[in-house]
Coordinates of C-alpha atoms and ligand atoms in Angstrom, one line a residue:
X1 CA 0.0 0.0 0.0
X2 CA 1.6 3.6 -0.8
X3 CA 1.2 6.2 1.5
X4 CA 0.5 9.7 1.2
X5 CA 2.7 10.8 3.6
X6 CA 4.7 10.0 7.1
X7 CA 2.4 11.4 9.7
X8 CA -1.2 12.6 8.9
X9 CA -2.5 15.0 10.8
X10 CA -6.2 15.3 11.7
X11 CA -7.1 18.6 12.8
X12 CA -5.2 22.4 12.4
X13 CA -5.8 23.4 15.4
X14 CA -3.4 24.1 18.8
X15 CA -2.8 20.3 19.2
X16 CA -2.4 19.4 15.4
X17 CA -0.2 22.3 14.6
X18 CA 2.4 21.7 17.1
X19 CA 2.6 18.1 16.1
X20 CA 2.9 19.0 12.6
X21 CA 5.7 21.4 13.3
X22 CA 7.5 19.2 15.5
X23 CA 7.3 16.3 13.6
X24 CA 8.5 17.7 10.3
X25 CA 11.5 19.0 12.6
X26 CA 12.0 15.2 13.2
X27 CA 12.3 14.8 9.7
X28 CA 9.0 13.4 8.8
X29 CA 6.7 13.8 5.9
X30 CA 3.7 15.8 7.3
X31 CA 0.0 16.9 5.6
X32 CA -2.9 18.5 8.3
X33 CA -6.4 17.9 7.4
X34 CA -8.6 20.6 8.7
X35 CA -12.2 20.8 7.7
X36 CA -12.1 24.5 8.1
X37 CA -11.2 27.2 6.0
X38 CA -8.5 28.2 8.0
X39 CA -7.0 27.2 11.6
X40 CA -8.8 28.7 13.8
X41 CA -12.2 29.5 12.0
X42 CA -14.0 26.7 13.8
X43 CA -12.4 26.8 17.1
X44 CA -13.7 28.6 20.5
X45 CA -11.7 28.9 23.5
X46 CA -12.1 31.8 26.5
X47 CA -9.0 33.0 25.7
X48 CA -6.4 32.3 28.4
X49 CA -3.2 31.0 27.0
X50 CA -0.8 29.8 29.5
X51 CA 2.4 30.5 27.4
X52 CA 4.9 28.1 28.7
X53 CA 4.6 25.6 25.8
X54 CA 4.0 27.8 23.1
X55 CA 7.3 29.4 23.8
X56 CA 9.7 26.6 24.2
X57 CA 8.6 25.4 20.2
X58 CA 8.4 29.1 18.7
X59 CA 9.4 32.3 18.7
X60 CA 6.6 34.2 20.2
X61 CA 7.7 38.0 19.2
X62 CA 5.5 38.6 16.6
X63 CA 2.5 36.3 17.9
X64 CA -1.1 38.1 18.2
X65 CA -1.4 37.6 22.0
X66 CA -3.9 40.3 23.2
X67 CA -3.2 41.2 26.7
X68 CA -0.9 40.2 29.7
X69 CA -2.9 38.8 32.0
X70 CA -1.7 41.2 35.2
X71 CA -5.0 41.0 37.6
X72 CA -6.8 37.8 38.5
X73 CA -10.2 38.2 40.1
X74 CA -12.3 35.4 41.4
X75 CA -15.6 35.5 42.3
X76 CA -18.0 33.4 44.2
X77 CA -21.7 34.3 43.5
X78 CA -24.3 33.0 46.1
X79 CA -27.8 34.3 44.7
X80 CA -29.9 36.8 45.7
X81 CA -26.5 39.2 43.8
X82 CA -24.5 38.4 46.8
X83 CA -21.2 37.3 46.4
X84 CA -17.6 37.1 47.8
X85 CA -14.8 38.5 45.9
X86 CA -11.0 38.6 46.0
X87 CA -8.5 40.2 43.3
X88 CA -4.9 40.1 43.1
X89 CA -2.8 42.1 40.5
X90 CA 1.1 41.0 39.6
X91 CA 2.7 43.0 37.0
X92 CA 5.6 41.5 37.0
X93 CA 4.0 38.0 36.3
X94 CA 3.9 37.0 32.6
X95 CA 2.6 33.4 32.5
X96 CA -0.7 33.9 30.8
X97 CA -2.0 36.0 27.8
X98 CA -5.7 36.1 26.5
X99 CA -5.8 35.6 22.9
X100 CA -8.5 35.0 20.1
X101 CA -8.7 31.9 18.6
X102 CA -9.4 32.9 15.0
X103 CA -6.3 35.4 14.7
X104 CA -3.8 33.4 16.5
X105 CA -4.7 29.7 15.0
X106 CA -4.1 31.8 11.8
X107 CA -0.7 32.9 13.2
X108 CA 0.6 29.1 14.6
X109 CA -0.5 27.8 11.1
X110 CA 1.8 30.3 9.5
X111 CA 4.7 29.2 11.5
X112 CA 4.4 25.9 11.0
X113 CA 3.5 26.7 6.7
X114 CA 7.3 28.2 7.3
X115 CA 8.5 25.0 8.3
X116 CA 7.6 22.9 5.2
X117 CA 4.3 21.8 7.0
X118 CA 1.7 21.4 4.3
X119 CA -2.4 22.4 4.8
X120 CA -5.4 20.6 3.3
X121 CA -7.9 23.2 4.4
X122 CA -11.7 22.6 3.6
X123 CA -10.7 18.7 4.4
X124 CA -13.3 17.1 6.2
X125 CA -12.3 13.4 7.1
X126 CA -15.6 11.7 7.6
X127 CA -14.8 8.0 8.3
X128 CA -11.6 6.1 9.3
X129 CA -10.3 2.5 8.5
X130 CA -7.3 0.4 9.2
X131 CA -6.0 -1.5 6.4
X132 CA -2.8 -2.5 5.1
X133 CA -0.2 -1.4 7.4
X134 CA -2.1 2.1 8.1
X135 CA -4.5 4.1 8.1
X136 CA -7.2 5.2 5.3
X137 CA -9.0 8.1 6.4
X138 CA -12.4 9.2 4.0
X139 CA -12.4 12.9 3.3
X140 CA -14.5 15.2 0.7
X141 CA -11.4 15.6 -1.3
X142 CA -10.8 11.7 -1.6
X143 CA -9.0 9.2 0.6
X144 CA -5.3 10.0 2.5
X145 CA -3.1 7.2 3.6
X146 CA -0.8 6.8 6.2
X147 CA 1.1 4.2 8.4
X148 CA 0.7 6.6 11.4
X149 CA -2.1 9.4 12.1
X150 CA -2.3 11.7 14.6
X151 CA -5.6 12.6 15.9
X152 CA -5.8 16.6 17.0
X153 CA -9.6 17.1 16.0
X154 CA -11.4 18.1 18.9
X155 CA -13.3 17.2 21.7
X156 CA -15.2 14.5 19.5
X157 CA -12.7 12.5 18.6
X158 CA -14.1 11.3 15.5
X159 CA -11.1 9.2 14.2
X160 CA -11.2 7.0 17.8
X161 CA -15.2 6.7 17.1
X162 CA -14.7 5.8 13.3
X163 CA -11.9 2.9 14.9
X164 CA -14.7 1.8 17.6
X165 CA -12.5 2.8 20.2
X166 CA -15.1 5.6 21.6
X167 CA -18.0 6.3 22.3
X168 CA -19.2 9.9 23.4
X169 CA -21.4 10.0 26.5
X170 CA -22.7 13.1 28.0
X171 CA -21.1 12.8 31.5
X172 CA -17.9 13.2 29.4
X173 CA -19.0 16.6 28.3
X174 CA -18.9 20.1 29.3
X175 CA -20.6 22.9 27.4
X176 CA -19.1 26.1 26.6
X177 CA -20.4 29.2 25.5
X178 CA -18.8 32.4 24.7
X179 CA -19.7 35.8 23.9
X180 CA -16.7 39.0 22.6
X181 CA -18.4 42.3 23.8
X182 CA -17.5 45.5 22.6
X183 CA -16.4 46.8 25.6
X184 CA -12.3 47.7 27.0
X185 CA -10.7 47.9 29.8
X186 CA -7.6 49.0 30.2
X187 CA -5.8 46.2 31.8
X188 CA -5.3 42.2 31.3
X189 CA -7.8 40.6 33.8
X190 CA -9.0 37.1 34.3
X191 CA -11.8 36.8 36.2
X192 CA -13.2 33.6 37.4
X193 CA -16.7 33.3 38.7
X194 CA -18.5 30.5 40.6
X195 CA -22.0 30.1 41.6
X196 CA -24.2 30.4 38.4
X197 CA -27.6 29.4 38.8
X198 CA -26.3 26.1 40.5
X199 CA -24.8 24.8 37.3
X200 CA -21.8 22.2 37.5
X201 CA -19.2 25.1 35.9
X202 CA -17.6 28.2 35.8
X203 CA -17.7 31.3 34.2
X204 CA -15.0 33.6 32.8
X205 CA -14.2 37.6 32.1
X206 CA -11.1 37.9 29.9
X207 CA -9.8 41.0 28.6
X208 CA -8.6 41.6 25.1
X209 CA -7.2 44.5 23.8
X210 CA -10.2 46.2 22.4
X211 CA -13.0 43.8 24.0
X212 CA -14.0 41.3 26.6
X213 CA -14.5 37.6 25.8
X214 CA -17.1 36.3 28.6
X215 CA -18.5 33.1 28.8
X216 CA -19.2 29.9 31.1
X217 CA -18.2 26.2 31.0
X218 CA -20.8 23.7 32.3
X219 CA -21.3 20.3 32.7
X220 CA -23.5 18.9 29.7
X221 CA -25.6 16.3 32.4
X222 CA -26.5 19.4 34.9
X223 CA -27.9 21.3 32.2
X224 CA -30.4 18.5 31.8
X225 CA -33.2 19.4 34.1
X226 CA -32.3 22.8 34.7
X227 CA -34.4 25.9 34.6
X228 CA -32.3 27.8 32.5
X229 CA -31.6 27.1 29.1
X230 CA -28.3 26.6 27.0
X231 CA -29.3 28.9 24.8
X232 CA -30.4 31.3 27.5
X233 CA -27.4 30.7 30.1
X234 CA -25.0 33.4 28.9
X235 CA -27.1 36.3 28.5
X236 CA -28.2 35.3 32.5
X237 CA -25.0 35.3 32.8
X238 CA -23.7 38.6 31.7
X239 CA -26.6 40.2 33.4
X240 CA -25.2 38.8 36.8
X241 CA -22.0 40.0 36.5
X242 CA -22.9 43.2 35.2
X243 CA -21.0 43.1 31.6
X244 CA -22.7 45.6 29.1
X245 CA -21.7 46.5 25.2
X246 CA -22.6 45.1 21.7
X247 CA -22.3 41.5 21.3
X248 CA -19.7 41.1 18.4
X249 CA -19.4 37.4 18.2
X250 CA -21.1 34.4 20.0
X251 CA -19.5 30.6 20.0
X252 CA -21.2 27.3 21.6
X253 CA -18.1 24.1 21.6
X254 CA -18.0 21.2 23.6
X255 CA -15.0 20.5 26.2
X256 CA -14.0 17.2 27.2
X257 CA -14.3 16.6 31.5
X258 CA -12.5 13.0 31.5
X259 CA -9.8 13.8 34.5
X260 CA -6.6 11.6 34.8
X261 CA -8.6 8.4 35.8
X262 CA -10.5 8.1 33.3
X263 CA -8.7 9.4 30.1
X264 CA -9.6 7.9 27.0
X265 CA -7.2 5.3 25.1
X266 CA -4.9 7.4 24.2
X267 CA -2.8 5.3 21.5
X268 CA -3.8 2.5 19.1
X269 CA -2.3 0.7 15.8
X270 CA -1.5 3.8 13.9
X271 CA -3.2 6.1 16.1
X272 CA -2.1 8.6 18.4
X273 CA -4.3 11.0 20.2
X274 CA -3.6 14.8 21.4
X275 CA -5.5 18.0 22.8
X276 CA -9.1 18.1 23.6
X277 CA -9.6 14.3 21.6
X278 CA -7.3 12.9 24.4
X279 CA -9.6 14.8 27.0
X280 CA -6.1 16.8 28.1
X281 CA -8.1 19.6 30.0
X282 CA -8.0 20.5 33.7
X283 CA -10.3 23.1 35.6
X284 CA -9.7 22.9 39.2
X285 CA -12.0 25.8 40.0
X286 CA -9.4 28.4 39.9
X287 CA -8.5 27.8 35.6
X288 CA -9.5 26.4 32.4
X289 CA -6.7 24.7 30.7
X290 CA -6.9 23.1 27.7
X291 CA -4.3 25.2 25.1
X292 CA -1.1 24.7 26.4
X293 CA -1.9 21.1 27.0
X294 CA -3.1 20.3 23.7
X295 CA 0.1 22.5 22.1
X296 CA 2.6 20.6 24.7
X297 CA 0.7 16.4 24.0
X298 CA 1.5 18.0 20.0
X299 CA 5.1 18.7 20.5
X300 CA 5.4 14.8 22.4
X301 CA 3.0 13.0 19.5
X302 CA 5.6 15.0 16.5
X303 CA 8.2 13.8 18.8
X304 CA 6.7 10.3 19.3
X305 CA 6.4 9.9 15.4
X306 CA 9.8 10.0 14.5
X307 CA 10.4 7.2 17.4
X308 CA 7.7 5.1 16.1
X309 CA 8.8 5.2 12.5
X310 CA 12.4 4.2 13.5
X311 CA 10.4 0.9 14.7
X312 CA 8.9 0.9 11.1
X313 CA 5.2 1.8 13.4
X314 CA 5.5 -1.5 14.9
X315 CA 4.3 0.1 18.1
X316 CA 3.2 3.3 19.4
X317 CA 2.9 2.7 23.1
X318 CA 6.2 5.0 22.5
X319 CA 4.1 7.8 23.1
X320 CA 1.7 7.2 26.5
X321 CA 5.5 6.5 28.2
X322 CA 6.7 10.1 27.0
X323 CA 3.2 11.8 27.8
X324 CA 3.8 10.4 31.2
X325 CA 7.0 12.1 31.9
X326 CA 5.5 15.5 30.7
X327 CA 3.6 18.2 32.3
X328 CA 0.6 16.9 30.8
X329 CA 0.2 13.8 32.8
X330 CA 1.4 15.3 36.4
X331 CA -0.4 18.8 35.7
X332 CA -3.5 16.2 35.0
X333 CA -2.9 13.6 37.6
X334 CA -2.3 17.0 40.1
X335 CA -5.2 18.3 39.4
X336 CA -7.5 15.1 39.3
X337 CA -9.3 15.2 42.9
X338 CA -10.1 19.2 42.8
X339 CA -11.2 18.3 38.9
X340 CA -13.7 15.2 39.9
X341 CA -15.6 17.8 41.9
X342 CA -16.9 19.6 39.3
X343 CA -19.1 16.7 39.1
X344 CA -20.9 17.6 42.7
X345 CA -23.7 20.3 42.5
X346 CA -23.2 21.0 46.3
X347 CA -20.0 22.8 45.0
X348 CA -21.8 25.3 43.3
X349 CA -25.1 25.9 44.8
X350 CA -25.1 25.1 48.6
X351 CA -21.7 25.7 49.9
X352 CA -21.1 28.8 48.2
X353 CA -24.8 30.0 49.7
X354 CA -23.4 28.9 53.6
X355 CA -20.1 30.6 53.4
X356 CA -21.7 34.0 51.6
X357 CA -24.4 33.7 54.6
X358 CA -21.8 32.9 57.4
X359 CA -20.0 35.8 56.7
X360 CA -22.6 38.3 55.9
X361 CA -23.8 37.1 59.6
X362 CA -20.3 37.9 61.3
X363 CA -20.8 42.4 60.0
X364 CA -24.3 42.4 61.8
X365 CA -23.7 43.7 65.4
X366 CA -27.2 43.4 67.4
X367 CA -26.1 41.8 71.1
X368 CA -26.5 38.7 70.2
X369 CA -22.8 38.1 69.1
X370 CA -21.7 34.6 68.6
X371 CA -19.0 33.0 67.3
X372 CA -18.0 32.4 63.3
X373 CA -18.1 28.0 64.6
X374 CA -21.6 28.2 66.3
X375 CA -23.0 30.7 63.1
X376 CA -21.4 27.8 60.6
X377 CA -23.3 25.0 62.5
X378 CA -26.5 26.9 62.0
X379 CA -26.3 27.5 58.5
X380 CA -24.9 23.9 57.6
X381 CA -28.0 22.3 60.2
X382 CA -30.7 24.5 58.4
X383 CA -29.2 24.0 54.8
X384 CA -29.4 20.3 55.1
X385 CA -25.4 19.4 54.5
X386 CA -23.2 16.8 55.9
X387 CA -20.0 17.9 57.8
X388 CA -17.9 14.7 57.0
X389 CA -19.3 15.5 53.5
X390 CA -17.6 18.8 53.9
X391 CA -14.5 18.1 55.2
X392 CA -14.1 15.3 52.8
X393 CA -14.4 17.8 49.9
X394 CA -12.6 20.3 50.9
X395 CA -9.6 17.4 51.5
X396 CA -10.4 16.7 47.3
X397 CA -10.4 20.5 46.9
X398 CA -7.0 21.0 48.3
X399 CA -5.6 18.1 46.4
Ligands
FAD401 C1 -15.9 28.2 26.0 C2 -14.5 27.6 26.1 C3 -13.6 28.3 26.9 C4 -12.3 27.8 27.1 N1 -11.3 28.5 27.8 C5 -10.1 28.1 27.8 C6 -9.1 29.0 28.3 O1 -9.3 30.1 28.7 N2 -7.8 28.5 28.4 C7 -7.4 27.3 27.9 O2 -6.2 26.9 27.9 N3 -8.4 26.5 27.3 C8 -9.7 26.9 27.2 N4 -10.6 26.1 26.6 C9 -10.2 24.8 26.1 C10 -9.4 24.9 24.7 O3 -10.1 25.7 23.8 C11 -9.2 23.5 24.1 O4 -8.6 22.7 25.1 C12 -8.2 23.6 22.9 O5 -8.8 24.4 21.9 C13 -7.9 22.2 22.4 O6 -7.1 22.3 21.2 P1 -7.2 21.1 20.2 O7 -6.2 21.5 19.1 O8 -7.0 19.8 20.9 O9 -8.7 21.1 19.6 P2 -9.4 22.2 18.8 O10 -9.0 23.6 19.0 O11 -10.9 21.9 18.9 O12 -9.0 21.8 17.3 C14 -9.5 20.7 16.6 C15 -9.4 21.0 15.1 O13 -9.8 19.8 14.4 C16 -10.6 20.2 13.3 N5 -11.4 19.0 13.0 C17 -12.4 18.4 13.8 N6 -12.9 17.4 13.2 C18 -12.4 17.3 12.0 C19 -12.5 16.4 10.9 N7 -13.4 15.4 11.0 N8 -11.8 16.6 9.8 C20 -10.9 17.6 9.7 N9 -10.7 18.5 10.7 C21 -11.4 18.3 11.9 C22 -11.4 21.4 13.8 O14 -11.9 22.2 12.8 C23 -10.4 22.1 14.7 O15 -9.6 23.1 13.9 C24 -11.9 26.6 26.4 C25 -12.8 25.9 25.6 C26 -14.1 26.4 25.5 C27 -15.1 25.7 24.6

């Protein structure tokens, strides 16, 4: 069977661009398939880059990063508009950077186009079968061949579903919607907000340059049931945390919530699986990773490739070893007990309502002082909750 090329590369966007670039670096043939027009016309993220990957592969001078994230605020919302809030600000720190997908997908595709990496735009693979040694992978433009593919497309993973290795459930899921309001401010801020109408999720305030991308993440099986609406949910949203301007753009995309236990299969006969599609994404409560995880599994599947190919593909259990050693797997395995209780609705509705109404209790002055133990007791009695249950999470929460 004649292949089209080393290593084929299903999906442009964070996760298949660094594998591409880091595989042709390896020496490898490389072609992406990307159904879009572009990278990054069809992705959605909130816009928080951690930087520390993307800067050990390229040169980041010239990349279109928007702001410096300098001010972190995080809020805790616990109905009736009451809420607890705490912001730090750290110049000096430059570990983050919010950033719009379309413009800087655009950007990484560029730098990799430099490096001999070669684009099928418009591509859309639509079934995938093993035969011969490799891969065959059905697109709109014909069928592409190769002994080993690397699956970077997305939280659906369709090439592990085509190969019966998957199958999507929606306690896998998170939703996320996004809005970009035409609104500045003149500083980088991220700010995190908990407590949304007792949804399993978060919700997010970035700054850009010249707007502010707002949005929530939220566990697809909480939504069922719920009195608010997905389409509805971020427009309650902004109205709760006060955000006005034009809306300029709105984006819906799915997230994987796997956590370290229960990852996916990660690597197959010539198959191996990055980003979102390996469900690399960690939100501990305090930030939504997904990027630099997705560009760093990339840089160890192009590095992977060459290693498999030296074995003529016998194997590619290669690549789960050096995923392992990288900050992928600890930052995932790290993260994993604060990242399982996103699953608990407690989290969001009941405990944030207790510690709002503990402390509001502990300004009023009325002679009838008492003590910040006796006004917690009260408040976890007549709110129905479990101590151990407490302590337990909080133990999870702490890691
Ligand atoms: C609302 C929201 C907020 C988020 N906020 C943050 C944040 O602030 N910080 C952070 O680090 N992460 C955040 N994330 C997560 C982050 O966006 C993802 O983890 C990251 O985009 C994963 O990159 P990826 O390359 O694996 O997948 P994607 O960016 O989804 O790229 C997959 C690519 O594959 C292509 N593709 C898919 N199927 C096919 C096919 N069949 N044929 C050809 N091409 C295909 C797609 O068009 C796409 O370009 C957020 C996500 C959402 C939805």
């Amino acid at each position: 069977m004649s292949f089209d090329a080393d290593v084929v590369v299903v999906g442009g966007g964070l996760a298949g661009i660094s594998a591409a670039i880091t595989a042709t670096r390896e020496g490898l043939s490389v072609i992406v398939l990307e159904r879009g027009d572009y990278s990054g016309s069809k992705n959605v993220a909130g816009g928080r880059m951690y930087i520390h990957a993307l800067k050990d592969l390229v040169d980041i001078s010239d990349a279109p990063l928007e702001r410096k994230v300098e001010r972190e605020i995080y809020e805790v919302y616990c109905g009736n508009g009451r809420k607890i809030s705490f912001s730090y600000e750290d110049k000096n720190r430059v570990d983050s950077y919010t950033v719009l997908r379309a413009k800087f997908d655009q950007w990484f595709a560029k730098k990799a186009e430099e490096e001999g990496v070669l684009f099928s735009y418009s591509t859309l693979v639509s079934n995938a079968r093993r035969e011969k040694g490799g891969i065959t992978l059905e697109t709109n433009r014909g069928e592409v061949r190769a002994p080993l593919v690397i699956e970077a497309d997305g939280v659906t993973a369709g090439i592990s579903r085509y190969l019966g290795l998957r199958n999507l459930k929606p306690s896998m899921l998170m939703l996320g919607v996004k809005e970009v309001i035409g609104t500045a401010w003149d500083e980088g801020v991220a700010r995190t907000i908990i407590g949304f109408e007792g949804l399993k999720g978060g919700g997010f305030v970035y700054s850009n340059r010249d707007t502010l991308s707002i949005g929530l993440t939220v566990k697809v099986d909480s939504l069922q049931g719920s009195e608010v609406k997905a389409q509805d949910i971020v427009e309650k949203f902004r109205e709760m945390i006060g955000i006005e301007g034009p809306i300029l753009e709105y984006s819906a995309h799915l997230i994987p919530y796997y956590g370290y236990a229960n990852l996916p299969q990660l690597n197959a006969e010539n198959l191996i699986v990055t980003g979102d599609a390996a469900g690399f994404l960690i939100n501990d409560g305090f930030t939504i990773r997904g990027m630099d995880l997705a560009i760093e599994s990339g840089k160890v599947a192009g590095k992977a490739a060459k290693l498999i190919k030296d074995e003529n593909y016998a194997d590619t259990s290669i690549y789960v070893k050096m995923l392992e050693e990288s900050f992928v797997m600890r930052d995932m395995k790290k993260a994993w007990k604060s990242f399982s209780l996103l699953g608990e609705k407690r989290i969001f509705s009941d405990y944030p309502k207790v510690l709002c109404e503990v402390l509001g209790d502990m300004f009023l002055v009325n002679g009838e002082r008492r003590t910040l133990r006796e006004e917690l007791m009260e408040k976890i009695k007549e709110e129905n909750l479990n101590l151990t249950q407490m302590v337990l999470d909080l133990v999870r929460f702490i890691g």
